[in-house]
Coordinates of C-alpha atoms in Angstrom, one line a residue:
X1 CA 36.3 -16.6 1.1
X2 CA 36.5 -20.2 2.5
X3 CA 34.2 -22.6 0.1
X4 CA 32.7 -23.6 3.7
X5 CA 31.5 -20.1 4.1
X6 CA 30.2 -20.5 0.3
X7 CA 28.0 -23.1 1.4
X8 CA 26.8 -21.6 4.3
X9 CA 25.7 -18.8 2.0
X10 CA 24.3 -20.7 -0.3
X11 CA 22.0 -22.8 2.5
X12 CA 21.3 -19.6 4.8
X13 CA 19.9 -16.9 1.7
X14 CA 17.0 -19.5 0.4
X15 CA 15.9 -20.2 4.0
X16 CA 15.9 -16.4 4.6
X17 CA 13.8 -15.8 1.6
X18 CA 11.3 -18.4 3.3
X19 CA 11.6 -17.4 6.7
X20 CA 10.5 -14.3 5.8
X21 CA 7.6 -15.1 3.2
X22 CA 6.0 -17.1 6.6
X23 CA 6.8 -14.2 8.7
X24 CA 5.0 -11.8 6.0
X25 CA 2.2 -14.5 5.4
X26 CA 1.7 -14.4 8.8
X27 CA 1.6 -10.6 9.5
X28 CA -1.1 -10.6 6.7
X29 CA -3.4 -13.3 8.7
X30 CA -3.0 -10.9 11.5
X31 CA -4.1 -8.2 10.3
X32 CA -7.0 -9.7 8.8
X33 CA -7.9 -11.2 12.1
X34 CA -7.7 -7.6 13.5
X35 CA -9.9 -6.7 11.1
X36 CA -12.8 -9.0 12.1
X37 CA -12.6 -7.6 16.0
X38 CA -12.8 -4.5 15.1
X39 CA -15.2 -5.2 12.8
X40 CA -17.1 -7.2 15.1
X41 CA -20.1 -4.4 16.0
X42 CA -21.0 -5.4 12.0
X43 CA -21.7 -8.7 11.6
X44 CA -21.9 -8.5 8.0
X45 CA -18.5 -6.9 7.9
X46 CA -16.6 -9.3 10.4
X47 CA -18.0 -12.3 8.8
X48 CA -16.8 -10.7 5.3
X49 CA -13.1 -10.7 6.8
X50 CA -13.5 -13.9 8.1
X51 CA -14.2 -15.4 4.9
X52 CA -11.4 -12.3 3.8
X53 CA -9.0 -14.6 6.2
X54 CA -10.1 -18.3 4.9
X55 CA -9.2 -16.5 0.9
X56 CA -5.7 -14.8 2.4
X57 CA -5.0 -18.5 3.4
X58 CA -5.9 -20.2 0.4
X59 CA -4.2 -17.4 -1.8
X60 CA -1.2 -18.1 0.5
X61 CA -0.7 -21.8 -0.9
X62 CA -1.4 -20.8 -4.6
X63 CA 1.8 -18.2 -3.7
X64 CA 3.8 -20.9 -2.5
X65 CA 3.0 -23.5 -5.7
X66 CA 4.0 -20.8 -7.3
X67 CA 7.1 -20.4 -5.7
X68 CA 7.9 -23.9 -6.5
X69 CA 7.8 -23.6 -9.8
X70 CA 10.3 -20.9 -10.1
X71 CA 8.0 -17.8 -9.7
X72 CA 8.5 -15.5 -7.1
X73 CA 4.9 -14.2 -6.2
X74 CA 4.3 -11.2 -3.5
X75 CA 0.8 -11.3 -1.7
X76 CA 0.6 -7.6 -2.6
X77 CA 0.5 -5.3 -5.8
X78 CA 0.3 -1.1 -5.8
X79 CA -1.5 -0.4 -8.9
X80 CA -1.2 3.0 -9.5
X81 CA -4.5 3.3 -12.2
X82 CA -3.8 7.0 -14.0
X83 CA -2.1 9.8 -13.1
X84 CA -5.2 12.1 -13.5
X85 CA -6.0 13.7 -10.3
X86 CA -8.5 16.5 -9.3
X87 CA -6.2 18.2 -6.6
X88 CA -2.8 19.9 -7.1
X89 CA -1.2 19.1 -3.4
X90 CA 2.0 20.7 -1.8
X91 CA 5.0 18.1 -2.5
X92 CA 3.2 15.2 -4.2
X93 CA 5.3 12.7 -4.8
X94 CA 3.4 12.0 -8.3
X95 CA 3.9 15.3 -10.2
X96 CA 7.4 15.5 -9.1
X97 CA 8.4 12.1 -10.1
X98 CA 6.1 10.4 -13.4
X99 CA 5.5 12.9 -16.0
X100 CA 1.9 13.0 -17.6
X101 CA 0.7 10.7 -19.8
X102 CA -1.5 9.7 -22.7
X103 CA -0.9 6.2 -22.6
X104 CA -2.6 4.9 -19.3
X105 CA -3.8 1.2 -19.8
X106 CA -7.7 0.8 -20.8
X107 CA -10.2 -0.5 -18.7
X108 CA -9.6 -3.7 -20.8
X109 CA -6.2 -3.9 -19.8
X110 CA -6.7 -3.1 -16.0
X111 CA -9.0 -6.1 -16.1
X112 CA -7.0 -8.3 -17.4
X113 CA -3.7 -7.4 -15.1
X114 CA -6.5 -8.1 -11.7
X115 CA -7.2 -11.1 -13.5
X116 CA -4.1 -12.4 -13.9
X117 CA -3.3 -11.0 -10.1
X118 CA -5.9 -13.4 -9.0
X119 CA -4.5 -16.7 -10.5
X120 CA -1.3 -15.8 -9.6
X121 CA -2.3 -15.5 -5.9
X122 CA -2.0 -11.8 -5.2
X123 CA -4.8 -11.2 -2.7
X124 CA -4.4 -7.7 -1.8
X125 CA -4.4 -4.9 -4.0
X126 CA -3.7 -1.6 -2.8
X127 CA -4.8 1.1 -5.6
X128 CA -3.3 4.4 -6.0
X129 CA -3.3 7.4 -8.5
X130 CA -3.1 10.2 -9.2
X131 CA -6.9 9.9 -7.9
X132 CA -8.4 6.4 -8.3
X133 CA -11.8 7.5 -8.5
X134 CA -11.1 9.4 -11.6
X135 CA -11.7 6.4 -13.6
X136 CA -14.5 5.0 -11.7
X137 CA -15.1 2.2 -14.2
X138 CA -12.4 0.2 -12.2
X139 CA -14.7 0.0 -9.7
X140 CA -16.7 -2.1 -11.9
X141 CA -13.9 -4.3 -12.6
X142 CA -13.8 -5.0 -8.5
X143 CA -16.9 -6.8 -8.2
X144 CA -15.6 -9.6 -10.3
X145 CA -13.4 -10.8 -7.3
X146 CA -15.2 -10.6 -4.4
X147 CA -11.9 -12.4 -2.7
X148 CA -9.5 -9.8 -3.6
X149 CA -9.5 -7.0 -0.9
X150 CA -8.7 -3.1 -2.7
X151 CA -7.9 -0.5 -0.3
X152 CA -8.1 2.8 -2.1
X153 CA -5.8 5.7 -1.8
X154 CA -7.9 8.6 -2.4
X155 CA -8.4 12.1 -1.7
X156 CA -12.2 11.9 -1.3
X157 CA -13.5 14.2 -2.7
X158 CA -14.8 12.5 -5.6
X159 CA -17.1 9.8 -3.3
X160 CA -20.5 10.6 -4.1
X161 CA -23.9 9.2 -3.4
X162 CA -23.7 6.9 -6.2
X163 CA -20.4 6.0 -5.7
X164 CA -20.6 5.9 -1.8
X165 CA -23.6 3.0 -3.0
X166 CA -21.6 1.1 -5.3
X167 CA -18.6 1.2 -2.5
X168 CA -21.4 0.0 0.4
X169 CA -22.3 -3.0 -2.2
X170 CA -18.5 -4.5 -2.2
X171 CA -17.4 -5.0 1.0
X172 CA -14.0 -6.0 -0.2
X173 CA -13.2 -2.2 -1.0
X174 CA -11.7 -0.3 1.5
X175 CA -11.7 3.5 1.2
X176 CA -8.8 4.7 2.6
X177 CA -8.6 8.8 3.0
X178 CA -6.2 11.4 2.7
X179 CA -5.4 14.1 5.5
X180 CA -2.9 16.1 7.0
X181 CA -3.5 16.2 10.6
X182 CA -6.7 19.0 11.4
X183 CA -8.1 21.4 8.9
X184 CA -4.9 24.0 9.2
X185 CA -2.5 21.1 8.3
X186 CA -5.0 19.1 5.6
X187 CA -5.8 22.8 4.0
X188 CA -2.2 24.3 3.7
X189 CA -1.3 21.3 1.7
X190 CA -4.3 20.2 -0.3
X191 CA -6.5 23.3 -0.4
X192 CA -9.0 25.1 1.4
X193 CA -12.2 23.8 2.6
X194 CA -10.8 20.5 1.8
X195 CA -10.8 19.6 5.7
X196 CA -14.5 20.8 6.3
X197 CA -15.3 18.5 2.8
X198 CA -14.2 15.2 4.1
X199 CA -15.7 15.3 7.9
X200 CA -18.7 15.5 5.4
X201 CA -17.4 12.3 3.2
X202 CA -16.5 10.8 6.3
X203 CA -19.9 10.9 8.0
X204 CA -21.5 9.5 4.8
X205 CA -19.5 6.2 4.9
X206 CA -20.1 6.0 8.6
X207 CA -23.6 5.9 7.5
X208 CA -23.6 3.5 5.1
X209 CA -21.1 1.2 7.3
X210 CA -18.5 0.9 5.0
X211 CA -15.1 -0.4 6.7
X212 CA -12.3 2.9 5.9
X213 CA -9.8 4.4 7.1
X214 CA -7.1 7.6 6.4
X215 CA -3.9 7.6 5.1
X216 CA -1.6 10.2 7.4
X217 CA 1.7 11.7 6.1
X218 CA 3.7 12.2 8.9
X219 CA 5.5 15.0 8.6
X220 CA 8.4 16.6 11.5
X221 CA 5.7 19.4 11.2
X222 CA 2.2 18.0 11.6
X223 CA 3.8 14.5 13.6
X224 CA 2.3 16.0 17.4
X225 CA -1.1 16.9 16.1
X226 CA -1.4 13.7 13.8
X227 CA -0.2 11.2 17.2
X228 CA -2.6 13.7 19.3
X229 CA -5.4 11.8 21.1
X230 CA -8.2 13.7 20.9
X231 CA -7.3 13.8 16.8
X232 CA -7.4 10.1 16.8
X233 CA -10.2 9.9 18.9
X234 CA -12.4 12.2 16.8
X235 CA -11.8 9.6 13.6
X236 CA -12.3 6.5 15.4
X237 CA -15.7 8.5 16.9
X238 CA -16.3 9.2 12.6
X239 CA -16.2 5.7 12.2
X240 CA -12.1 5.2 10.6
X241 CA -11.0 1.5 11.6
X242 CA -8.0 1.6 9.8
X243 CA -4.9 4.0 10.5
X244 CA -2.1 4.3 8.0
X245 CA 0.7 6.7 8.9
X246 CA 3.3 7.0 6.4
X247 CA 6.8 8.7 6.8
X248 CA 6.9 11.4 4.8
X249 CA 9.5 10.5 1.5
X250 CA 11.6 13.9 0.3
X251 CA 10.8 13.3 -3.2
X252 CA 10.7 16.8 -4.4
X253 CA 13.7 18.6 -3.6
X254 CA 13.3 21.5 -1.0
X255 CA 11.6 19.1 1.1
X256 CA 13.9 17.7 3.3
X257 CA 12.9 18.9 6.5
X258 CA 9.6 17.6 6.3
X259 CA 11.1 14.5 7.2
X260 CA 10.4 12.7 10.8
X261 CA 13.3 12.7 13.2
X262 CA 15.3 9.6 14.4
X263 CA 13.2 10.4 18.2
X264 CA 9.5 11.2 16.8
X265 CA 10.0 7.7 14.7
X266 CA 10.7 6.0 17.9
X267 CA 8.7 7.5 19.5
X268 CA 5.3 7.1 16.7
X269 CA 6.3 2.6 17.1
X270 CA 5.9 2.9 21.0
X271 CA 2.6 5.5 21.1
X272 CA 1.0 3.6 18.4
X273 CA 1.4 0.6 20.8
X274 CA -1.1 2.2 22.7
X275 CA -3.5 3.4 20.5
X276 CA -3.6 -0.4 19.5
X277 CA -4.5 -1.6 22.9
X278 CA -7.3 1.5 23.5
X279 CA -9.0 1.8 20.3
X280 CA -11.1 -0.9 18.1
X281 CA -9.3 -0.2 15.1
X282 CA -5.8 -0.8 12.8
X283 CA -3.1 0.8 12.9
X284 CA -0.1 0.0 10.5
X285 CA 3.0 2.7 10.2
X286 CA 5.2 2.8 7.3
X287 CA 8.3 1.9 7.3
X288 CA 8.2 1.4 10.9
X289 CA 6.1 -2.1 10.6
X290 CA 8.3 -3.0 7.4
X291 CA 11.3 -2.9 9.8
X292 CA 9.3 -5.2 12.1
X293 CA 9.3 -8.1 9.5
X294 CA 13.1 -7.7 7.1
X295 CA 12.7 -4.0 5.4
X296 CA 11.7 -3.3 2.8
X297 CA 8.8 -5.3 1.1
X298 CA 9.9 -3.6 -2.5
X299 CA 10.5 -5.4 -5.3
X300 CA 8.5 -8.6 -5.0
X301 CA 9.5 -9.6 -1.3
X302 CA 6.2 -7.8 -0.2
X303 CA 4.8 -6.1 -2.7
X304 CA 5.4 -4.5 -6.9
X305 CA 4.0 -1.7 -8.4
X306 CA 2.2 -1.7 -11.6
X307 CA 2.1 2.3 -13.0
X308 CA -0.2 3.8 -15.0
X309 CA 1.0 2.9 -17.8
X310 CA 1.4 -1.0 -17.2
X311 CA 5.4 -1.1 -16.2
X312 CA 6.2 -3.0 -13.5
X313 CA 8.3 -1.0 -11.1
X314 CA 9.9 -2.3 -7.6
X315 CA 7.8 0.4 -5.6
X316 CA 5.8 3.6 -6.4
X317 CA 9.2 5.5 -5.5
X318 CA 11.5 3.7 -8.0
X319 CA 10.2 4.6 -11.6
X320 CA 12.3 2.2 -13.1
X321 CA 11.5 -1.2 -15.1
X322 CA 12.2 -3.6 -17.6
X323 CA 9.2 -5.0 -18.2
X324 CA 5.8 -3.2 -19.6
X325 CA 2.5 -5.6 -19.3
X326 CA 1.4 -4.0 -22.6
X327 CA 3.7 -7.0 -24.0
X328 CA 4.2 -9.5 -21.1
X329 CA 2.3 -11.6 -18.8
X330 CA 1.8 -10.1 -15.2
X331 CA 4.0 -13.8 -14.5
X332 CA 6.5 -13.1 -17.0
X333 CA 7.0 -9.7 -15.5
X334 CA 7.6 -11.2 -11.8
X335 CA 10.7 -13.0 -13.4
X336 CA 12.3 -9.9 -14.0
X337 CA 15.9 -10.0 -14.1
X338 CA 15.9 -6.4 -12.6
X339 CA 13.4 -7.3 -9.5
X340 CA 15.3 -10.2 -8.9
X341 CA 18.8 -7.7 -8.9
X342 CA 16.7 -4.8 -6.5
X343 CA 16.0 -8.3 -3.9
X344 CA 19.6 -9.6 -3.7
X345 CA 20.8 -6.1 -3.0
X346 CA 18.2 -5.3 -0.6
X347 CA 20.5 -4.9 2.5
X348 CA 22.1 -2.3 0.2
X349 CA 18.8 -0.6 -1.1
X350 CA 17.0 -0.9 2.7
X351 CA 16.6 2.8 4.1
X352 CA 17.4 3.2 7.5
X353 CA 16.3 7.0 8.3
X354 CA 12.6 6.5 7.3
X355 CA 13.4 7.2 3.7
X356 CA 13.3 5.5 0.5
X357 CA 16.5 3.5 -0.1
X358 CA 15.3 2.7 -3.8
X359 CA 14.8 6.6 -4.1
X360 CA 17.8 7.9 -1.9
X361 CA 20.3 5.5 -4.0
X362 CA 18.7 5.7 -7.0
X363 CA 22.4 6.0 -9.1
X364 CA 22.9 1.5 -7.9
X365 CA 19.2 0.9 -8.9
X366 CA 19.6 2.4 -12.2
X367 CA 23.0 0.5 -12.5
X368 CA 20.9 -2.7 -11.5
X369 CA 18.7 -1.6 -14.4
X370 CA 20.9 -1.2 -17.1
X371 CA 22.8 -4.8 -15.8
X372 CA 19.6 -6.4 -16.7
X373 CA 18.8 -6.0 -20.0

C-alpha cells in the first residue's frame, strides 16, 4: 500500500464518519417534520413535535460538542428495561437469546442512565422488553424529560385506563404496538384472542388522541397481508400514524424461512413509497431505511443498546459488551474499545440479506470482544 493511499485513508474515513452523522441528523429532522403533518388534525400534538423538532436540533449540537471532545455520541439508545414479559410468543428473539435474570437495574438506576442520556444529547429513546409496561414505574421516570421522545415496544395488553391516562398526559410517549398482520397471523404467534384484544386497546388511544403506532414483523409468510391495503387502511382508519415494519431476524434456529425474500424486500421499499404519498402517517422499514443512509446504525453510528441489566451492547441482537453501567458512566461506556472495534468493521459486520450481520457473524464480533479487553 502506497503511503499516498494511506493518506487518503486517513482524510476519507473521518469525513465519512461526518458525512454520515449529517445524513442521520438530518433523516431524524425529517421524520420529526413528518410527524407534525400528520399530526396536524391535533394541534396540541403537532405543536408538541414542533417544539419535538426545535429539541432534536438543539440535542443535535450537544452531540456534536460532544464529538469534539473525543466522545462519540448516537442520537438514539434501545433500552431494553426487564426481561419480564406477560406473553410467551412463537420465535421471540428475547427468550431465545438473554437468559432470565435477577439482576435488572432498579428504578433508581434506570433514572439515572435517562439522565445521563439527556446531557449527553441522546434525544430519542426507543424502549423495549421483554414487556415495558411491566415495570410501569418507568413511566414515571418519563415525565421528567418532556424533550426526550420514548417510543414503546409493547404488546398492549397491559395499557389500561390508568395507564392509557398517564400515556395521554406525556405527549412525548409514543405507544408503538405489536401485531402480526390480521387476527390468524397476530393469534398463531402471540395467542388467541390477542388480535380481538388490541382493536380494543387500539380504539382506546384513538380516543384519548394519543400519537401510536404498530410494530409489524415481516415475515415471507404474513409479508402480502401485512403490505395489503385494506390492512393498512383499517389502522390508519384506528387512528396508527406511525408504521414500523421490521424484517424478520432468524434468531432461533428452525426459523429460517420466516425470512423475507431478496424480491418481497424490494418490493416492501417501492409499495411503501406509496403508502407514504396516500396516507397521513410514518412509515419507516427496517433495514431497508438503514440501507438508505450507510447500514447499519449499530454500535453507536445510530444507535446502542442498554439491556436489562445495564450492559451496553452494539444492538439488541448482539449480546455482547465490555462495559456494565452498574460501574461506569453512560459516557465512559460510549468510549468502549469494543463499539469502537464493531464501527471500524462495519463494512464487514453490515448484513446484506435483511439479516443481522452482528448476529449472522457473531464468531468476528466475539473476536472483536475478546481483542478489547
Amino acid at each position: 500500500m502506497s503511503s499516498m493511499t494511506v493518506r487518503r485513508q486517513m482524510k476519507t474515513a473521518p469525513q465519512e464518519n461526518t458525512e454520515f452523522r449529517f445524513a442521520l441528523n438530518d433523516a431524524l429532522r425529517i421524520f420529526f417534520k413528518d410527524a407534525i403533518k400528520v399530526s396536524v388534525r391535533h394541534p396540541s400534538q403537532a405543536l408538541f413535535f414542533l417544539k419535538t423538532y426545535r429539541w432534536q436540533k438543539q440535542a443535535a449540537r450537544t452531540r456534536e460538542t460532544w464529538e469534539r471532545q473525543g466522545t462519540h455520541v448516537p442520537p438514539i439508545m434501545i433500552f431494553s428495561i426487564t426481561h419480564q414479559c406477560n406473553l410467551n410468543c412463537k420465535g421471540c428473539y428475547e427468550k431465545a437469546i438473554r437468559p432470565p435474570s435477577k439482576k435488572e437495574l432498579t428504578d433508581q438506576q434506570l433514572r439515572k442512565i435517562i439522565d445521563e442520556a439527556h446531557e449527553l444529547g441522546i434525544s430519542f429513546i426507543v424502549v423495549a422488553g421483554g414487556e415495558p409496561f411491566m415495570r410501569p414505574a418507568f413511566f414515571d421516570i418519563t415525565k421528567e424529560y418532556p424533550d426526550m421522545i420514548f417510543v414503546i415496544f409493547t404488546n398492549g395488553l397491559l395499557i389500561n385506563d390508568h395507564i392509557l391516562e398517564s400515556i395521554a398526559q406525556q405527549k412525548n410517549i409514543a405507544p408503538l404496538i405489536s401485531l402480526e398482520g390480521c387476527e390468524e397471523e397476530t393469534d398463531d404467534r402471540r395467542g388467541k384472542g390477542i388480535y380481538t384484544r388490541l382493536q380494543h386497546t387500539m380504539e382506546k388511544i384513538q380516543g384519548k388522541h394519543v400519537f401510536f403506532g404498530t410494530s409489524l414483523t415481516l415475515t415471507a409468510q404474513n409479508f402480502d397481508t401485512i403490505l395489503n391495503e385494506s390492512f393498512i387502511q383499517h389502522l390508519v382508519d384506528t387512528g396508527c400514524k406511525f408504521f414500523l415494519f421490521i424484517e424478520y431476524n432468524p434468531i432461533k434456529p428452525g426459523t429460517e424461512q420466516w425470512m423475507v425474500t431478496g424480491d418481497q424486500r424490494k418490493k416492501l421499499m417501492e409499495t411503501l413509497k406509496g403508502f407514504r404519498e396516500r396516507w397521513p402517517a410514518l412509515f419507516i422499514a427496517v433495514p431497508g431505511d438503514e440501507d438508505e443512509i450507510g447500514g447499519c446504525l449499530a454500535a453507536g453510528r445510530g444507535f446502542i443498546h442498554i439491556s436489562a441489566e445495564g450492559d451496553v451492547e452494539p444492538c439488541p441482537f448482539a449480546p455482547y459488551s465490555d462495559m456494565n453501567l452498574n460501574t461506569v458512566s453512560l459516557k465512559d461506556a460510549l468510549n468502549s474499545a469494543f463499539l469502537r472495534k464493531i464501527r471500524e468493521h462495519h463494512a464487514q459486520l453490515h448484513g446484506t440479506d435483511g439479516s443481522c450481520g452482528l448476529w449472522a457473524k457473531r464468531e468476528l464480533v466475539e473476536a472483536l470482544l475478546k481483542e478489547s479487553k
